């Protein structure tokens, strides 16, 4: 079938009127034949299996049984009635229940005649029941065509309420196969099909909707998953190739006096092997004449700042300016201070630009940036504003990337005619699998080693009822001169409530740790920036021993003397957030502690999170668990990317297919970047469609 045919609006399909078309679009985003044909089943039900009532188990999904209805009765309930049938086979009995359409059932159902019933069972006060079963007389069932595997399509409450049941969707798709004769244009090359022994497109589309058997189904799934991941990778990798070929970067050929001077005289420690490796990778990029677009991943405390600074010095050595952007004012301040300290007397002019910089000072900064006398600008989003113009920005570094949107990143690209080199740093470890899909167009460097001498943070889980003991421990640590964080959750939906939790907590801590012996800082999102900074500052200077805060302290803050972190209601935090928070301690020479407080009742997921936190401090391992628990959609930064709206592949489970897809995408683009070879015609065509419709599944056929 030609591609245009599948662009036919779904209203033209027999069985779809304006009403159904409207709801298909609203609920499933389906507007065309193509959309419908690419609605892949979520799961399949084995219709070859007939259960006995005695075999039913709680939590069974859909089951098929043979038996007789021996009795029907109408039961009064609070609102209206329900119809209940007693259904028996030779092993036991159960109830069938109808809330809707009772009259029809009562008039048409035959008692004491074998039926095949199908549906989802409930377990209710010691008995199994099945609401609204699909039913068919056994005699009819035996004559009918049997599908071994019945597809179950994605659905929504509204769809079923409007009568678009699974059966209706199935029928529509059958109709569509009739009209299109089930022929689909191949979208992969003969080489790929041969080497991976893949099903053809036509065969795969048939078997995904009407599987002949399990073997055909799994081959169809494999082929379609591969195809989906392949085109994502093709897109990412070709973007990267284009960037490397077309987008010239400023060549930083010089390794000059600043870089060398810093390395020789100012570096306060030996670089770790991982830091050296990463700096080497960055230097190779900067010397290559192509624009650098690199993601630097390194767990909290792994020493990204010094890598950033040395990259900045390379830019300066080559006569360019640089900027470093952080997501919060606190972090920007800290970077500014840290970097000024590291630079010492080196001849570098640095300025800080945040929302609270006064207008007059701002003006000076703007001028100095434009005349080139300012070398390095550190700041918040304020740096991205259009008013901020550089004479020659050669390098932009973004810290804690996940707080920034793609749009903001692209603002940096456009600060010059030639885009600056870009280094994005993140402490949120992204599992490699996900990184490949999310940031496939970035090069990735990883600092996978902590500076020597770090003591692992001792992490324990304590229940609220043991709070007194925990507080006693706090007093002992404070007596030794240490500082303590106490963190409360702040989850947006219930902001008011969380805020109350925080204030209640603050009050009770003030009672347990009274003035003047104990000084307490408090920081939360509702405070003015100045007040926040003031409180933060007191803690940084050691004037307060306890910092009560919401997750505003989550990223980046570095206070080596703070060695205890208490996380209240820790069952409410996500894993990556817990990990980030814990990263605030363990930065000094002292043994540090992280205490995860919870109530008694914990969900299974919460238990897994707590167990993971107490077992390991490896950020990548934690990220993998997080990914498995939450799925990629919830991980930071993925929502905005859009490319993870996968229809059939699963980025976690189909990791191997992803790798294969990536391998082929790289191989093909390296040999034939424009996809001009005869061999790649099908791919070229499908890819052009994809680019036109901006949706992986809008290209096929
Ligand atoms: P992050 O990667 O979380 O941004 P930082 O750059 O803030 O980490 O570094 C954390 C701490 O480790 C800082 O106090 C820094 O001075 C120190 N540090 C960084 N690299 C090394 C190293 N190679 N050896 C010893 N200490 C280091
Ligand atoms: Mg940092």
XYZ file of C-alpha atoms and ligand atoms in Angstrom:
729
model
C 0.000 0.000 0.000
C 1.296 3.401 -0.642
C 2.028 5.657 2.244
C -0.532 8.288 1.337
C -3.327 5.793 1.484
C -2.634 5.263 5.153
C -2.963 8.989 5.777
C -6.695 8.583 5.078
C -8.717 10.012 7.976
C -10.037 7.246 10.146
C -13.627 8.494 9.641
C -13.530 6.933 6.177
C -13.168 3.486 7.653
C -16.328 1.426 7.662
C -17.584 1.326 11.233
C -16.129 4.677 12.226
C -18.480 7.644 12.184
C -17.787 11.177 13.346
C -18.541 10.243 16.957
C -16.159 7.346 17.105
C -13.542 9.295 15.182
C -13.732 12.048 17.732
C -13.306 9.772 20.702
C -10.537 7.743 19.039
C -8.636 10.961 18.574
C -9.327 12.287 22.066
C -8.496 9.081 23.877
C -5.864 7.403 21.747
C -4.624 10.170 19.482
C -5.734 8.224 16.426
C -6.691 10.312 13.411
C -5.694 8.218 10.411
C -5.624 4.638 9.169
C -1.989 4.707 10.063
C -2.683 5.649 13.646
C -5.092 2.782 14.001
C -2.841 0.196 12.398
C -0.065 1.260 14.739
C -2.178 0.806 17.822
C -0.348 -2.233 19.098
C -1.889 -4.593 21.636
C -0.637 -4.304 25.214
C -0.939 -8.006 25.776
C -2.487 -11.185 24.452
C -4.726 -13.718 26.049
C -4.193 -17.395 25.547
C -7.543 -18.591 24.227
C -6.426 -22.183 23.967
C -6.574 -22.553 27.712
C -9.776 -23.400 29.575
C -9.600 -22.983 33.337
C -11.436 -25.024 35.951
C -13.024 -23.051 38.766
C -10.811 -24.883 41.248
C -7.749 -23.629 39.361
C -8.617 -19.959 39.719
C -6.227 -17.878 41.706
C -6.507 -14.442 43.118
C -4.822 -12.042 40.791
C -5.509 -14.136 37.724
C -5.979 -11.748 34.870
C -8.435 -12.853 32.202
C -9.576 -16.424 32.166
C -11.777 -18.616 30.044
C -13.998 -21.285 31.617
C -16.634 -23.838 30.572
C -19.657 -24.405 32.786
C -23.396 -23.963 33.292
C -25.522 -21.302 34.859
C -27.787 -23.021 37.370
C -29.485 -20.055 38.947
C -30.194 -16.364 38.312
C -31.275 -13.761 40.822
C -31.675 -10.019 41.093
C -30.070 -8.443 44.129
C -31.077 -5.073 45.540
C -28.227 -2.760 46.264
C -27.866 0.800 47.481
C -28.477 2.175 44.038
C -30.521 -0.034 41.713
C -29.981 -3.762 41.380
C -27.456 -6.243 40.134
C -28.042 -9.507 38.379
C -26.162 -12.458 39.821
C -25.784 -15.868 38.185
C -24.465 -18.959 39.911
C -22.016 -20.608 37.530
C -20.787 -24.188 38.068
C -18.382 -26.629 36.554
C -17.389 -30.066 37.867
C -14.857 -28.540 40.267
C -16.756 -25.734 41.969
C -18.935 -22.661 41.624
C -18.592 -18.912 41.179
C -20.766 -15.886 40.480
C -21.277 -13.927 37.309
C -22.448 -10.368 37.872
C -24.111 -7.728 35.698
C -24.799 -4.149 36.593
C -25.763 -2.997 33.119
C -27.965 -4.670 30.529
C -29.637 -6.935 33.075
C -32.901 -7.205 31.186
C -31.302 -8.511 28.052
C -29.280 -11.096 29.951
C -32.280 -12.276 31.948
C -34.308 -12.781 28.802
C -31.661 -14.434 26.704
C -29.514 -16.541 28.965
C -30.122 -20.265 28.981
C -29.964 -22.166 32.250
C -28.209 -25.510 32.593
C -26.626 -25.340 29.145
C -22.822 -25.314 28.751
C -21.345 -21.904 28.048
C -17.823 -20.697 27.444
C -17.303 -17.595 29.514
C -14.421 -15.201 29.424
C -13.417 -12.272 31.590
C -11.563 -10.990 34.574
C -12.176 -12.566 37.954
C -12.560 -10.806 41.271
C -12.056 -12.302 44.675
C -14.745 -11.092 47.029
C -15.607 -12.361 50.520
C -14.276 -15.816 49.930
C -15.696 -16.313 46.452
C -14.652 -15.741 42.891
C -16.868 -13.657 40.684
C -16.697 -12.297 37.174
C -18.388 -9.022 36.275
C -19.784 -8.690 32.751
C -18.277 -11.848 31.267
C -18.125 -12.408 27.529
C -20.320 -15.458 26.922
C -20.865 -17.884 24.113
C -22.745 -21.183 24.012
C -20.260 -24.033 23.943
C -21.994 -25.445 20.866
C -21.499 -22.140 19.029
C -17.979 -21.732 20.357
C -16.946 -25.116 18.985
C -18.034 -24.215 15.485
C -16.425 -20.748 15.435
C -12.961 -19.833 14.224
C -10.638 -19.877 17.157
C -7.867 -17.394 17.614
C -5.147 -18.804 19.793
C -4.061 -15.441 21.098
C -6.514 -12.661 21.513
C -4.969 -9.211 21.408
C -5.912 -6.740 24.128
C -5.573 -3.155 22.950
C -4.797 -0.105 25.045
C -8.033 1.345 26.329
C -9.372 4.039 28.586
C -12.428 4.331 30.781
C -14.032 6.759 28.373
C -13.530 4.387 25.469
C -15.296 1.523 27.194
C -18.018 3.820 28.488
C -18.703 4.921 24.922
C -18.915 1.322 23.784
C -15.547 1.139 22.056
C -14.589 -2.145 23.633
C -11.658 -4.314 22.817
C -13.881 -6.297 20.487
C -14.818 -3.139 18.583
C -11.201 -2.099 18.162
C -10.370 -5.595 16.952
C -13.170 -5.379 14.404
C -11.977 -1.991 13.165
C -8.491 -3.286 12.689
C -9.813 -6.309 10.821
C -11.767 -3.955 8.601
C -8.640 -1.954 7.989
C -6.727 -5.047 6.983
C -9.534 -5.869 4.577
C -9.389 -2.435 2.977
C -5.616 -2.285 2.755
C -5.314 -5.970 1.882
C -2.814 -6.108 4.714
C 0.087 -5.155 2.483
C 2.720 -2.855 3.968
C 5.748 -1.298 2.442
C 8.998 -2.666 3.795
C 10.900 -0.136 5.912
C 14.151 -1.970 6.601
C 16.994 -2.864 4.261
C 17.481 -6.359 2.843
C 20.763 -6.635 4.737
C 19.173 -5.950 8.099
C 16.280 -8.284 7.338
C 18.708 -11.036 6.349
C 21.294 -10.626 9.020
C 18.790 -10.443 11.850
C 16.394 -12.877 10.188
C 13.557 -10.434 10.696
C 9.987 -10.871 9.606
C 8.862 -8.682 6.745
C 6.828 -5.612 7.594
C 3.674 -7.128 6.160
C 4.027 -10.335 8.096
C 4.906 -8.506 11.303
C 1.894 -6.206 11.078
C -0.369 -9.176 10.523
C 1.029 -11.170 13.400
C 1.056 -8.316 15.867
C -2.709 -7.972 15.394
C -3.634 -11.549 14.552
C -0.858 -13.763 15.893
C -0.783 -17.210 14.350
C 0.928 -18.559 17.433
C 3.364 -17.504 20.140
C 6.383 -17.967 17.939
C 5.031 -15.744 15.187
C 3.966 -13.203 17.751
C 7.349 -12.936 19.354
C 9.048 -12.579 15.969
C 6.583 -9.863 15.010
C 7.227 -8.043 18.279
C 10.953 -8.303 17.841
C 10.825 -6.907 14.346
C 8.622 -3.956 15.309
C 10.606 -3.147 18.441
C 13.778 -3.223 16.437
C 12.259 -0.969 13.837
C 11.094 1.559 16.406
C 14.424 1.719 18.194
C 16.349 1.707 14.938
C 14.630 4.827 13.662
C 15.139 6.645 16.954
C 18.817 5.833 16.829
C 19.048 6.739 13.170
C 17.600 10.119 13.965
C 19.899 10.755 16.936
C 23.026 9.585 15.224
C 22.421 11.467 12.034
C 21.831 14.624 14.076
C 25.164 14.051 15.712
C 26.902 13.434 12.383
C 25.430 16.577 10.902
C 26.547 18.557 13.906
C 30.056 17.209 13.633
C 30.314 17.833 9.915
C 28.392 21.010 9.455
C 28.660 22.912 12.680
C 32.117 24.261 12.931
C 33.368 24.830 16.404
C 36.078 27.151 17.563
C 39.316 25.216 17.536
C 41.058 25.469 20.903
C 44.481 24.405 19.710
C 46.465 26.172 22.345
C 47.128 24.697 25.741
C 48.403 27.873 27.265
C 49.654 29.524 30.389
C 46.393 29.516 32.317
C 45.753 25.809 31.900
C 49.358 24.885 32.533
C 49.820 27.393 35.317
C 46.745 26.096 37.082
C 47.799 22.504 36.668
C 51.307 23.151 37.966
C 50.739 25.623 40.789
C 47.097 25.841 41.769
C 45.601 22.380 41.638
C 45.127 21.518 45.330
C 45.046 17.766 44.791
C 46.005 15.084 42.322
C 43.365 14.523 39.682
C 41.737 11.138 39.814
C 42.242 8.806 36.868
C 38.634 9.380 35.853
C 39.033 13.155 35.903
C 42.150 12.889 33.735
C 40.385 10.618 31.276
C 37.466 13.029 30.959
C 39.689 16.075 30.508
C 41.456 14.196 27.735
C 38.138 13.471 26.016
C 37.152 17.107 26.272
C 40.486 18.286 24.918
C 40.130 15.994 21.943
C 36.725 17.539 21.193
C 37.949 21.080 21.568
C 40.872 20.501 19.258
C 38.803 18.830 16.559
C 37.367 21.904 14.823
C 33.867 20.539 15.328
C 31.572 21.858 17.998
C 31.675 19.986 21.259
C 28.350 18.885 22.668
C 29.234 16.666 25.564
C 27.431 15.335 28.602
C 29.583 14.891 31.674
C 28.104 12.460 34.138
C 29.634 12.109 37.541
C 28.135 11.149 40.824
C 27.807 13.775 43.532
C 31.221 14.629 44.901
C 33.108 13.055 42.024
C 34.826 16.334 41.240
C 33.131 17.793 38.200
C 33.872 21.381 39.147
C 37.592 21.157 38.614
C 37.018 19.504 35.241
C 34.729 22.391 34.343
C 37.316 24.902 35.442
C 40.131 23.310 33.451
C 37.881 23.284 30.385
C 37.183 26.962 30.981
C 40.896 27.692 31.188
C 41.409 26.066 27.791
C 38.837 28.439 26.331
C 40.500 31.420 27.965
C 43.937 30.314 26.800
C 42.614 30.452 23.259
C 41.292 33.961 23.652
C 37.639 33.086 24.225
C 35.177 33.841 26.989
C 33.304 31.187 28.931
C 30.209 30.929 31.069
C 29.010 28.519 33.710
C 25.290 28.287 34.402
C 23.782 26.708 37.507
C 20.104 26.059 38.254
C 19.884 27.929 41.564
C 21.310 31.033 43.088
C 22.876 29.106 45.955
C 24.724 26.886 43.519
C 25.841 29.758 41.347
C 27.221 31.488 44.419
C 28.997 28.392 45.480
C 30.551 27.863 42.073
C 31.647 31.465 42.030
C 33.345 31.189 45.387
C 34.816 27.761 44.711
C 36.220 28.774 41.377
C 37.651 32.054 42.662
C 39.384 30.079 45.411
C 40.796 27.568 42.970
C 42.014 30.297 40.621
C 43.848 32.165 43.368
C 46.082 34.795 41.819
C 45.726 33.581 38.233
C 44.883 36.415 35.894
C 41.251 35.604 35.193
C 38.422 38.092 35.469
C 35.315 36.395 36.841
C 31.860 37.823 37.582
C 28.683 36.487 39.132
C 25.315 37.199 37.532
C 22.135 36.142 39.288
C 18.672 37.541 39.780
C 19.769 39.472 42.835
C 22.634 41.351 41.199
C 21.784 45.065 41.255
C 21.066 46.966 38.091
C 24.171 49.117 38.239
C 26.411 46.119 38.738
C 24.583 44.301 35.975
C 25.326 47.122 33.585
C 29.025 46.887 34.333
C 28.939 43.152 33.704
C 27.119 43.607 30.397
C 29.684 46.131 29.243
C 32.659 44.079 30.266
C 31.238 41.021 28.568
C 30.793 42.923 25.353
C 34.216 44.503 25.343
C 35.813 41.208 26.283
C 37.470 42.345 29.497
C 35.399 39.868 31.500
C 36.621 36.329 30.902
C 34.267 34.109 32.821
C 30.648 34.646 33.770
C 29.108 32.419 36.412
C 25.398 32.624 37.130
C 21.853 31.402 36.973
C 19.234 31.605 34.215
C 20.001 35.308 34.197
C 22.994 34.462 32.004
C 20.688 33.132 29.299
C 18.760 36.375 28.878
C 19.061 37.967 25.473
C 20.448 41.158 26.990
C 23.544 39.260 28.023
C 25.876 39.426 25.047
C 29.417 38.183 24.871
C 32.254 39.443 22.733
C 33.294 35.907 21.889
C 31.727 33.149 23.923
C 33.709 30.006 23.202
C 32.404 27.671 25.869
C 29.212 27.287 27.849
C 28.934 24.883 30.752
C 25.607 23.923 32.252
C 25.635 22.346 35.681
C 22.925 19.955 36.873
C 21.424 19.654 33.450
C 18.095 18.142 34.385
C 16.906 21.442 35.786
C 17.271 23.010 32.393
C 15.009 22.482 29.457
C 16.152 21.842 25.948
C 14.966 25.320 25.000
C 17.339 26.894 27.469
C 20.196 24.803 26.239
C 19.485 26.026 22.757
C 19.653 29.638 23.935
C 23.280 29.040 24.710
C 23.828 27.724 21.224
C 22.730 31.015 19.817
C 24.833 33.376 21.867
C 27.282 33.533 18.954
C 27.100 33.057 15.231
C 29.322 30.057 15.700
C 27.836 28.147 18.600
C 30.088 27.800 21.632
C 31.311 24.426 22.750
C 28.837 22.993 25.196
C 29.506 20.892 28.245
C 26.521 19.699 30.199
C 27.216 18.330 33.661
C 24.879 16.165 35.629
C 25.090 14.340 38.921
C 21.974 12.357 38.167
C 23.433 9.157 36.898
C 21.533 8.137 33.835
C 21.662 4.458 33.028
C 23.566 3.947 29.826
C 20.556 2.528 28.091
C 18.566 5.612 28.731
C 21.421 7.978 28.036
C 21.764 6.471 24.583
C 18.182 7.306 23.781
C 17.841 10.560 25.633
C 21.127 12.101 24.782
C 22.039 10.034 21.761
C 23.080 13.211 19.994
C 25.506 14.118 22.762
C 28.858 12.568 23.411
C 29.084 11.185 26.889
C 31.899 11.252 29.422
C 31.662 9.600 32.789
C 33.604 10.238 35.990
C 33.253 6.837 37.549
C 35.628 7.220 40.459
C 35.481 9.268 43.631
C 38.486 11.209 44.950
C 40.529 9.060 47.343
C 39.933 8.985 51.060
C 36.189 9.411 50.957
C 34.396 7.457 53.611
C 31.157 5.844 52.521
C 28.126 7.464 54.119
C 26.601 5.085 56.673
C 22.953 4.824 55.751
C 20.258 3.419 57.996
C 16.498 3.210 58.025
C 14.674 4.191 61.234
C 10.985 4.235 62.064
C 9.401 7.392 63.469
C 8.780 5.671 66.798
C 12.551 5.531 67.355
C 12.911 9.249 66.962
C 14.187 9.833 70.505
C 17.200 7.630 69.883
C 17.871 9.372 66.613
C 17.764 12.764 68.319
C 20.131 11.531 71.000
C 22.551 10.541 68.262
C 22.207 14.007 66.754
C 23.124 15.658 70.036
C 26.266 13.554 70.245
C 27.328 14.444 66.721
C 26.634 18.137 67.285
C 28.676 17.981 70.464
C 31.581 16.737 68.331
C 31.218 19.912 66.278
C 29.337 18.457 63.320
C 26.377 19.949 61.498
C 23.120 18.298 60.585
C 20.579 18.517 57.774
C 16.950 17.616 58.421
C 15.039 17.399 55.173
C 11.293 17.368 54.615
C 9.556 16.294 51.443
C 8.009 18.891 49.219
C 5.822 17.434 46.596
C 3.990 19.949 44.518
C 0.454 18.567 44.529
C 0.141 18.926 48.268
C 2.316 21.945 48.740
C 0.256 23.484 51.521
C 0.285 20.266 53.489
C 3.997 19.708 53.010
C 4.650 23.225 54.129
C 2.711 22.533 57.296
C 4.735 19.336 57.853
C 7.875 21.344 57.532
C 6.779 24.060 59.961
C 5.496 21.496 62.486
C 8.778 19.670 62.181
C 10.696 22.873 62.673
C 8.751 23.671 65.808
C 9.224 20.281 67.367
C 12.927 20.305 66.541
C 13.200 23.746 68.123
C 11.738 22.228 71.277
C 14.089 19.253 71.284
C 17.096 21.366 70.407
C 16.487 24.577 72.356
C 18.268 27.899 72.158
C 20.830 29.044 73.065
C 22.696 25.760 72.954
C 21.380 24.949 69.497
C 20.971 27.265 66.551
C 18.692 26.220 63.729
C 18.483 27.446 60.136
C 15.439 26.935 58.007
C 15.259 27.085 54.233
C 12.281 26.393 51.994
C 10.888 27.359 48.625
C 8.441 29.950 49.905
C 11.149 32.145 51.336
C 12.562 35.179 49.575
C 15.885 34.554 47.907
C 17.682 36.924 50.284
C 16.287 35.235 53.372
C 17.191 31.855 51.974
C 20.726 32.962 51.294
C 21.002 34.511 54.733
C 19.941 31.281 56.463
C 22.141 29.214 54.173
C 25.052 31.497 54.855
C 24.665 31.073 58.618
C 24.840 27.325 58.188
C 27.804 27.517 55.814
C 29.680 29.649 58.351
C 28.902 27.167 61.105
C 26.775 29.621 63.099
C 23.891 27.166 63.083
C 24.235 23.453 63.727
C 20.975 22.292 62.248
C 19.553 23.042 58.849
C 15.864 22.289 58.477
C 15.005 22.358 54.806
C 12.961 21.115 51.938
C 14.613 19.636 48.908
C 15.896 23.042 47.841
C 19.231 21.857 49.157
C 19.122 18.828 46.912
C 21.597 19.918 44.281
C 25.197 20.739 44.578
C 25.544 22.454 47.948
C 28.914 21.698 49.463
C 29.383 21.970 53.222
C 32.062 19.511 54.307
C 31.395 19.911 58.035
C 27.783 18.764 57.671
C 28.015 15.070 58.350
C 24.501 13.954 59.247
C 21.501 13.957 56.944
C 18.085 13.071 58.267
C 15.413 12.585 55.650
C 11.903 12.786 57.086
C 9.073 10.783 55.468
C 11.722 9.314 53.267
C 9.230 6.812 51.869
C 7.789 9.725 49.917
C 10.986 10.488 48.038
C 12.079 8.960 44.772
C 15.339 7.052 44.681
C 17.301 9.512 42.664
C 16.210 12.301 44.960
C 17.273 10.338 48.036
C 20.601 9.707 46.413
C 21.059 13.368 45.564
C 20.206 14.396 49.095
C 22.580 11.913 50.619
C 25.291 13.368 48.417
C 25.193 16.507 50.579
C 27.027 14.658 53.354
C 30.225 12.656 53.255
C 32.134 15.580 51.804
C 34.571 16.057 54.636
C 37.024 13.851 56.486
C 34.551 12.741 59.163
C 32.378 9.662 59.102
C 28.991 10.750 57.759
C 25.520 9.378 58.291
C 22.254 9.358 56.428
C 19.162 8.418 58.426
C 16.027 7.582 56.498
C 12.976 8.144 58.700
C 9.649 6.541 57.815
C 6.287 5.651 59.272
C 5.344 2.030 59.943
C 3.405 1.399 56.758
C 5.533 1.034 53.659
C 4.593 0.073 50.130
C 6.613 -2.587 48.348
C 8.260 0.049 46.169
C 9.147 2.173 49.185
C 10.767 -0.856 50.807
C 12.818 -1.472 47.686
C 13.934 2.143 47.642
C 14.993 2.084 51.288
C 16.720 -1.249 50.891
C 18.599 0.035 47.854
C 19.721 3.182 49.677
C 21.022 1.294 52.679
C 22.753 -1.299 50.496
C 24.648 0.805 47.971
C 25.956 4.257 47.237
C 26.708 3.567 43.588
C 24.703 6.155 41.682
C 24.480 4.085 38.531
C 23.186 1.069 40.369
C 20.626 3.260 42.103
C 19.592 4.767 38.791
C 19.037 1.305 37.326
C 16.765 0.343 40.208
C 14.956 3.646 39.867
C 14.440 3.072 36.185
C 12.997 -0.364 36.867
C 10.692 0.925 39.584
C 9.388 3.956 37.832
C 9.894 3.400 34.169
C 11.670 5.942 32.020
C 8.749 8.354 31.759
C 9.188 9.545 35.288
C 12.905 9.961 35.282
C 14.038 13.508 35.334
C 14.426 15.097 31.998
C 12.678 12.439 30.016
C 9.269 14.077 29.881
C 10.489 16.933 27.814
C 12.349 14.755 25.391
C 9.298 13.197 23.809
C 11.391 10.558 22.136
C 10.493 8.099 24.812
C 6.905 7.804 23.729
C 7.614 4.317 22.601
C 4.712 2.358 21.192
C 6.092 -1.106 21.431
C 9.671 -1.219 22.639
C 10.542 -0.899 26.316
C 13.696 0.968 26.990
C 14.542 -1.106 30.049
C 13.550 -4.565 28.921
C 14.610 -4.221 25.328
C 18.081 -3.049 26.050
C 19.657 -5.686 23.809
C 17.461 -4.783 20.884
C 18.383 -1.156 21.458
C 22.055 -1.958 21.274
C 21.580 -3.894 18.052
C 19.519 -1.072 16.597
C 22.174 1.445 17.533
C 24.886 -0.725 16.028
C 23.076 -0.880 12.686
C 22.203 2.809 12.701
C 25.858 3.727 13.212
C 27.070 1.238 10.636
C 24.670 2.393 7.971
C 25.184 6.115 8.530
C 28.958 5.766 8.585
C 28.948 4.088 5.211
C 26.072 5.936 3.631
C 25.354 9.155 5.561
C 22.747 10.370 3.106
C 21.121 6.972 2.689
C 21.617 7.116 -1.053
C 22.651 3.523 -1.684
C 20.151 1.304 -3.495
C 20.405 -1.068 -0.548
C 19.123 1.634 1.835
C 16.223 2.862 -0.244
C 13.536 1.573 2.046
C 15.260 3.202 4.999
C 15.728 6.458 3.162
C 12.047 6.581 2.288
C 10.861 5.720 5.780
C 13.271 8.170 7.334
C 12.084 10.993 5.090
C 8.517 10.238 6.143
C 9.582 10.234 9.752
C 11.230 13.626 9.465
C 8.167 14.979 7.745
C 5.723 13.791 10.371
C 7.999 14.076 13.392
C 6.729 10.868 14.844
C 8.500 7.573 14.711
C 5.351 5.647 13.947
C 3.991 8.035 11.391
C 6.241 6.994 8.620
C 5.601 3.382 7.761
C 3.967 1.571 4.926
P 30.632 17.427 42.077
O 31.032 16.451 41.035
O 29.545 16.907 42.950
O 30.347 18.795 41.522
P 32.794 18.813 43.318
O 33.454 19.270 42.094
O 31.997 19.789 44.103
O 31.896 17.549 43.034
O 33.898 18.155 44.235
C 33.594 17.669 45.507
C 34.756 17.865 46.448
O 35.829 17.006 46.086
C 35.295 19.265 46.425
O 35.547 19.651 47.739
C 36.586 19.133 45.629
O 37.543 20.085 46.040
C 37.049 17.744 45.944
N 37.829 17.098 44.885
C 37.577 17.116 43.564
N 38.488 16.399 42.889
C 39.342 15.896 43.798
C 40.521 15.064 43.723
N 40.980 14.604 42.565
N 41.128 14.756 44.875
C 40.672 15.218 46.057
N 39.588 16.002 46.197
C 38.920 16.347 45.082
Mg 28.776 20.130 41.499
